[in-house]
mmCIF file of C-alpha atoms in Angstrom:
data_model
loop_
_atom_site.group_PDB
_atom_site.id
_atom_site.type_symbol
_atom_site.label_atom_id
_atom_site.label_comp_id
_atom_site.label_asym_id
_atom_site.label_seq_id
_atom_site.Cartn_x
_atom_site.Cartn_y
_atom_site.Cartn_z
ATOM 1 C CA MET A 1 19.753 -8.093 -59.171
ATOM 2 C CA SER A 2 16.645 -5.912 -59.242
ATOM 3 C CA ARG A 3 14.410 -6.472 -62.240
ATOM 4 C CA SER A 4 11.319 -4.325 -61.947
ATOM 5 C CA LEU A 5 10.480 -3.162 -65.462
ATOM 6 C CA PRO A 6 8.953 -5.567 -67.992
ATOM 7 C CA PRO A 7 10.476 -5.681 -71.485
ATOM 8 C CA SER A 8 9.179 -3.256 -74.090
ATOM 9 C CA GLY A 9 5.678 -4.162 -75.263
ATOM 10 C CA SER A 10 4.986 -6.194 -72.142
ATOM 11 C CA ILE A 11 2.600 -5.433 -69.304
ATOM 12 C CA ARG A 12 2.116 -6.589 -65.743
ATOM 13 C CA THR A 13 -1.201 -8.349 -65.321
ATOM 14 C CA ARG A 14 -2.713 -11.556 -64.006
ATOM 15 C CA VAL A 15 -3.264 -14.723 -66.025
ATOM 16 C CA THR A 16 -5.209 -17.951 -65.643
ATOM 17 C CA VAL A 17 -5.429 -21.288 -67.423
ATOM 18 C CA SER A 18 -8.652 -22.621 -66.013
ATOM 19 C CA GLY A 19 -10.331 -19.439 -64.833
ATOM 20 C CA THR A 20 -10.078 -20.521 -61.208
ATOM 21 C CA THR A 21 -6.561 -19.573 -60.073
ATOM 22 C CA ASP A 22 -4.781 -16.500 -61.329
ATOM 23 C CA TYR A 23 -1.128 -15.569 -61.163
ATOM 24 C CA ASP A 24 0.764 -12.280 -61.377
ATOM 25 C CA ALA A 25 2.642 -12.292 -64.669
ATOM 26 C CA VAL A 26 4.289 -10.261 -67.376
ATOM 27 C CA VAL A 27 2.915 -10.746 -70.881
ATOM 28 C CA ASP A 28 3.217 -9.199 -74.295
ATOM 29 C CA PRO A 29 -0.483 -9.056 -75.258
ATOM 30 C CA ALA A 30 0.421 -8.953 -78.963
ATOM 31 C CA ASN A 31 2.592 -12.087 -78.803
ATOM 32 C CA ARG A 32 0.050 -14.909 -78.802
ATOM 33 C CA TRP A 33 -0.047 -18.610 -79.568
ATOM 34 C CA ASN A 34 -3.377 -19.685 -81.100
ATOM 35 C CA GLY A 35 -4.927 -16.640 -79.403
ATOM 36 C CA TRP A 36 -3.477 -17.396 -75.956
ATOM 37 C CA VAL A 37 -0.869 -15.346 -74.085
ATOM 38 C CA SER A 38 2.503 -16.724 -73.028
ATOM 39 C CA PRO A 39 3.233 -15.413 -69.525
ATOM 40 C CA TYR A 40 6.453 -14.928 -67.618
ATOM 41 C CA PHE A 41 6.575 -15.343 -63.831
ATOM 42 C CA THR A 42 8.817 -14.495 -60.895
ATOM 43 C CA LEU A 43 10.477 -17.417 -59.141
ATOM 44 C CA ASP A 44 8.095 -16.953 -56.177
ATOM 45 C CA THR A 45 5.109 -17.252 -58.511
ATOM 46 C CA VAL A 46 6.665 -20.323 -60.158
ATOM 47 C CA ARG A 47 6.906 -21.870 -56.679
ATOM 48 C CA ARG A 48 3.180 -21.203 -56.110
ATOM 49 C CA LEU A 49 2.281 -22.608 -59.533
ATOM 50 C CA SER A 50 4.465 -25.648 -58.822
ATOM 51 C CA ALA A 51 2.727 -26.387 -55.518
ATOM 52 C CA GLU A 52 -0.709 -26.135 -57.105
ATOM 53 C CA MET A 53 0.245 -28.322 -60.075
ATOM 54 C CA LEU A 54 1.749 -30.988 -57.817
ATOM 55 C CA GLY A 55 -1.479 -30.922 -55.795
ATOM 56 C CA LEU A 56 -3.503 -31.458 -58.981
ATOM 57 C CA ALA A 57 -1.247 -34.322 -60.063
ATOM 58 C CA ASP A 58 -1.531 -35.963 -56.635
ATOM 59 C CA ALA A 59 -5.315 -35.555 -56.612
ATOM 60 C CA HIS A 60 -6.079 -36.530 -60.221
ATOM 61 C CA GLY A 61 -3.077 -38.528 -61.382
ATOM 62 C CA TYR A 62 0.102 -37.594 -63.142
ATOM 63 C CA ASP A 63 -1.368 -38.524 -66.522
ATOM 64 C CA CYS A 64 -3.749 -35.557 -66.145
ATOM 65 C CA ALA A 65 -1.331 -32.797 -65.193
ATOM 66 C CA ASP A 66 2.067 -31.454 -66.096
ATOM 67 C CA THR A 67 4.221 -30.634 -63.098
ATOM 68 C CA VAL A 68 6.724 -27.872 -62.469
ATOM 69 C CA HIS A 69 9.528 -28.334 -59.942
ATOM 70 C CA VAL A 70 11.796 -25.721 -58.386
ATOM 71 C CA ILE A 71 15.070 -27.175 -57.183
ATOM 72 C CA ASP A 72 16.913 -24.726 -54.944
ATOM 73 C CA GLY A 73 20.679 -24.361 -54.882
ATOM 74 C CA GLY A 74 21.435 -21.630 -52.379
ATOM 75 C CA THR A 75 22.346 -18.162 -53.667
ATOM 76 C CA ASP A 76 24.595 -16.843 -56.417
ATOM 77 C CA ASP A 77 27.498 -14.379 -56.023
ATOM 78 C CA ASP A 78 25.005 -11.475 -55.969
ATOM 79 C CA GLY A 79 22.954 -13.062 -53.175
ATOM 80 C CA GLU A 80 20.070 -13.918 -55.513
ATOM 81 C CA PRO A 81 18.302 -17.270 -55.087
ATOM 82 C CA ARG A 82 19.786 -19.937 -57.309
ATOM 83 C CA ALA A 83 17.306 -22.451 -58.628
ATOM 84 C CA ILE A 84 16.636 -24.829 -61.477
ATOM 85 C CA VAL A 85 13.078 -25.007 -62.779
ATOM 86 C CA LEU A 86 11.894 -28.202 -64.467
ATOM 87 C CA HIS A 87 8.665 -28.677 -66.433
ATOM 88 C CA ILE A 88 7.590 -32.315 -66.799
ATOM 89 C CA ARG A 89 4.873 -33.467 -69.200
ATOM 90 C CA TRP A 90 3.998 -36.840 -67.618
ATOM 91 C CA VAL A 91 1.320 -37.821 -70.119
ATOM 92 C CA TYR A 92 4.003 -38.389 -72.785
ATOM 93 C CA LEU A 93 6.515 -40.262 -70.594
ATOM 94 C CA ALA A 94 5.752 -43.819 -71.767
ATOM 95 C CA ASP A 95 5.950 -42.908 -75.466
ATOM 96 C CA GLU A 96 8.773 -40.365 -75.471
ATOM 97 C CA GLY A 97 11.022 -41.043 -72.452
ATOM 98 C CA ALA A 98 12.156 -38.898 -69.551
ATOM 99 C CA GLN A 99 14.553 -36.607 -71.420
ATOM 100 C CA SER A 100 11.986 -35.765 -74.057
ATOM 101 C CA VAL A 101 9.219 -34.882 -71.596
ATOM 102 C CA THR A 102 11.386 -32.848 -69.217
ATOM 103 C CA SER A 103 12.373 -29.249 -69.940
ATOM 104 C CA VAL A 104 14.739 -27.028 -68.010
ATOM 105 C CA VAL A 105 13.059 -23.621 -67.885
ATOM 106 C CA GLU A 106 15.754 -20.946 -68.014
ATOM 107 C CA PRO A 107 15.024 -17.471 -66.649
ATOM 108 C CA ARG A 108 14.720 -14.809 -69.321
ATOM 109 C CA THR A 109 17.974 -12.830 -69.590
ATOM 110 C CA GLU A 110 16.478 -9.328 -69.541
ATOM 111 C CA ASP A 111 14.387 -9.710 -66.381
ATOM 112 C CA GLY A 112 14.950 -13.126 -64.791
ATOM 113 C CA LEU A 113 11.331 -14.243 -65.308
ATOM 114 C CA TYR A 114 10.321 -17.799 -66.179
ATOM 115 C CA CYS A 115 7.942 -18.777 -68.982
ATOM 116 C CA ILE A 116 5.811 -21.696 -67.821
ATOM 117 C CA GLY A 117 3.409 -23.198 -70.341
ATOM 118 C CA GLY A 118 3.979 -20.446 -72.886
ATOM 119 C CA TRP A 119 3.146 -21.406 -76.457
ATOM 120 C CA GLU A 120 1.522 -24.649 -75.253
ATOM 121 C CA TRP A 121 -1.040 -23.910 -72.486
ATOM 122 C CA THR A 122 -4.216 -21.908 -72.865
ATOM 123 C CA TRP A 123 -3.254 -18.953 -70.654
ATOM 124 C CA SER A 124 -5.583 -15.970 -70.779
ATOM 125 C CA ILE A 125 -5.472 -12.577 -69.109
ATOM 126 C CA THR A 126 -7.645 -12.486 -65.992
ATOM 127 C CA THR A 127 -10.541 -10.050 -66.039
ATOM 128 C CA TRP A 128 -12.231 -8.141 -63.225
ATOM 129 C CA ASP A 129 -15.954 -7.637 -62.798
ATOM 130 C CA CYS A 130 -17.054 -4.018 -63.045
ATOM 131 C CA VAL A 131 -20.327 -2.896 -61.457
ATOM 132 C CA CYS A 132 -21.620 -2.013 -64.950
ATOM 133 C CA GLY A 133 -21.339 -5.666 -66.012
ATOM 134 C CA SER A 134 -18.197 -5.281 -68.120
ATOM 135 C CA ALA A 135 -15.176 -7.520 -67.617
ATOM 136 C CA PRO A 136 -12.040 -5.469 -68.403
ATOM 137 C CA ASP A 137 -8.631 -7.140 -68.569
ATOM 138 C CA PHE A 138 -6.962 -7.190 -65.166
ATOM 139 C CA HIS A 139 -4.285 -4.607 -66.013
ATOM 140 C CA GLU A 140 -6.948 -2.069 -67.018
ATOM 141 C CA THR A 141 -7.551 -0.081 -63.848
ATOM 142 C CA THR A 142 -10.461 1.865 -65.336
ATOM 143 C CA CYS A 143 -13.462 0.242 -67.009
ATOM 144 C CA PRO A 144 -13.663 1.349 -70.655
ATOM 145 C CA GLY A 145 -17.448 0.903 -70.507
ATOM 146 C CA CYS A 146 -18.357 3.166 -67.592
ATOM 147 C CA GLY A 147 -15.130 4.656 -66.257
ATOM 148 C CA GLY A 148 -15.444 2.759 -62.981
ATOM 149 C CA GLU A 149 -12.255 1.982 -61.090
ATOM 150 C CA ARG A 150 -10.950 -1.510 -60.420
ATOM 151 C CA PRO A 151 -11.360 -2.254 -56.673
ATOM 152 C CA ALA A 152 -8.181 -1.709 -54.666
ATOM 153 C CA ASP A 153 -8.193 -5.300 -53.368
ATOM 154 C CA TYR A 154 -7.605 -6.453 -56.946
ATOM 155 C CA GLY A 155 -4.133 -4.820 -56.931
ATOM 156 C CA LEU A 156 -1.053 -6.353 -58.507
ATOM 157 C CA ALA A 157 1.745 -7.660 -56.363
ATOM 158 C CA ALA A 158 4.940 -5.603 -56.499
#
């Protein structure tokens, strides 16, 4: 099933938690948790996020990082990948138990995107550096300060 348009009020952009790695996402900039956006990702982006989070957990310990797991199950009747996405919050395991710290992340009905860390992680919209010194949000292709264009190599994935 082709899902190319974000829901009303949402935009395609890039987001980051730590300011070091950014991910293509769909967000509603007006829908915020404590000032932070709650992004939705394609399954391919969830796979990338999963690999990076597992790397962080392996490097720094599972008490320092949540992990996201994509468990594949072939394809559905429409030929779309079938997968289950799990979000595990290891730091709470000893106190709360496995069922409490593990969430099944369902794809959003209207577009099939997955919300990872929404309303709990400090996701922000990535910015790009304009030659004038401004830092417009990633989805802004023209700098509001000087009218400069975002470099082409900053483009969004399809």
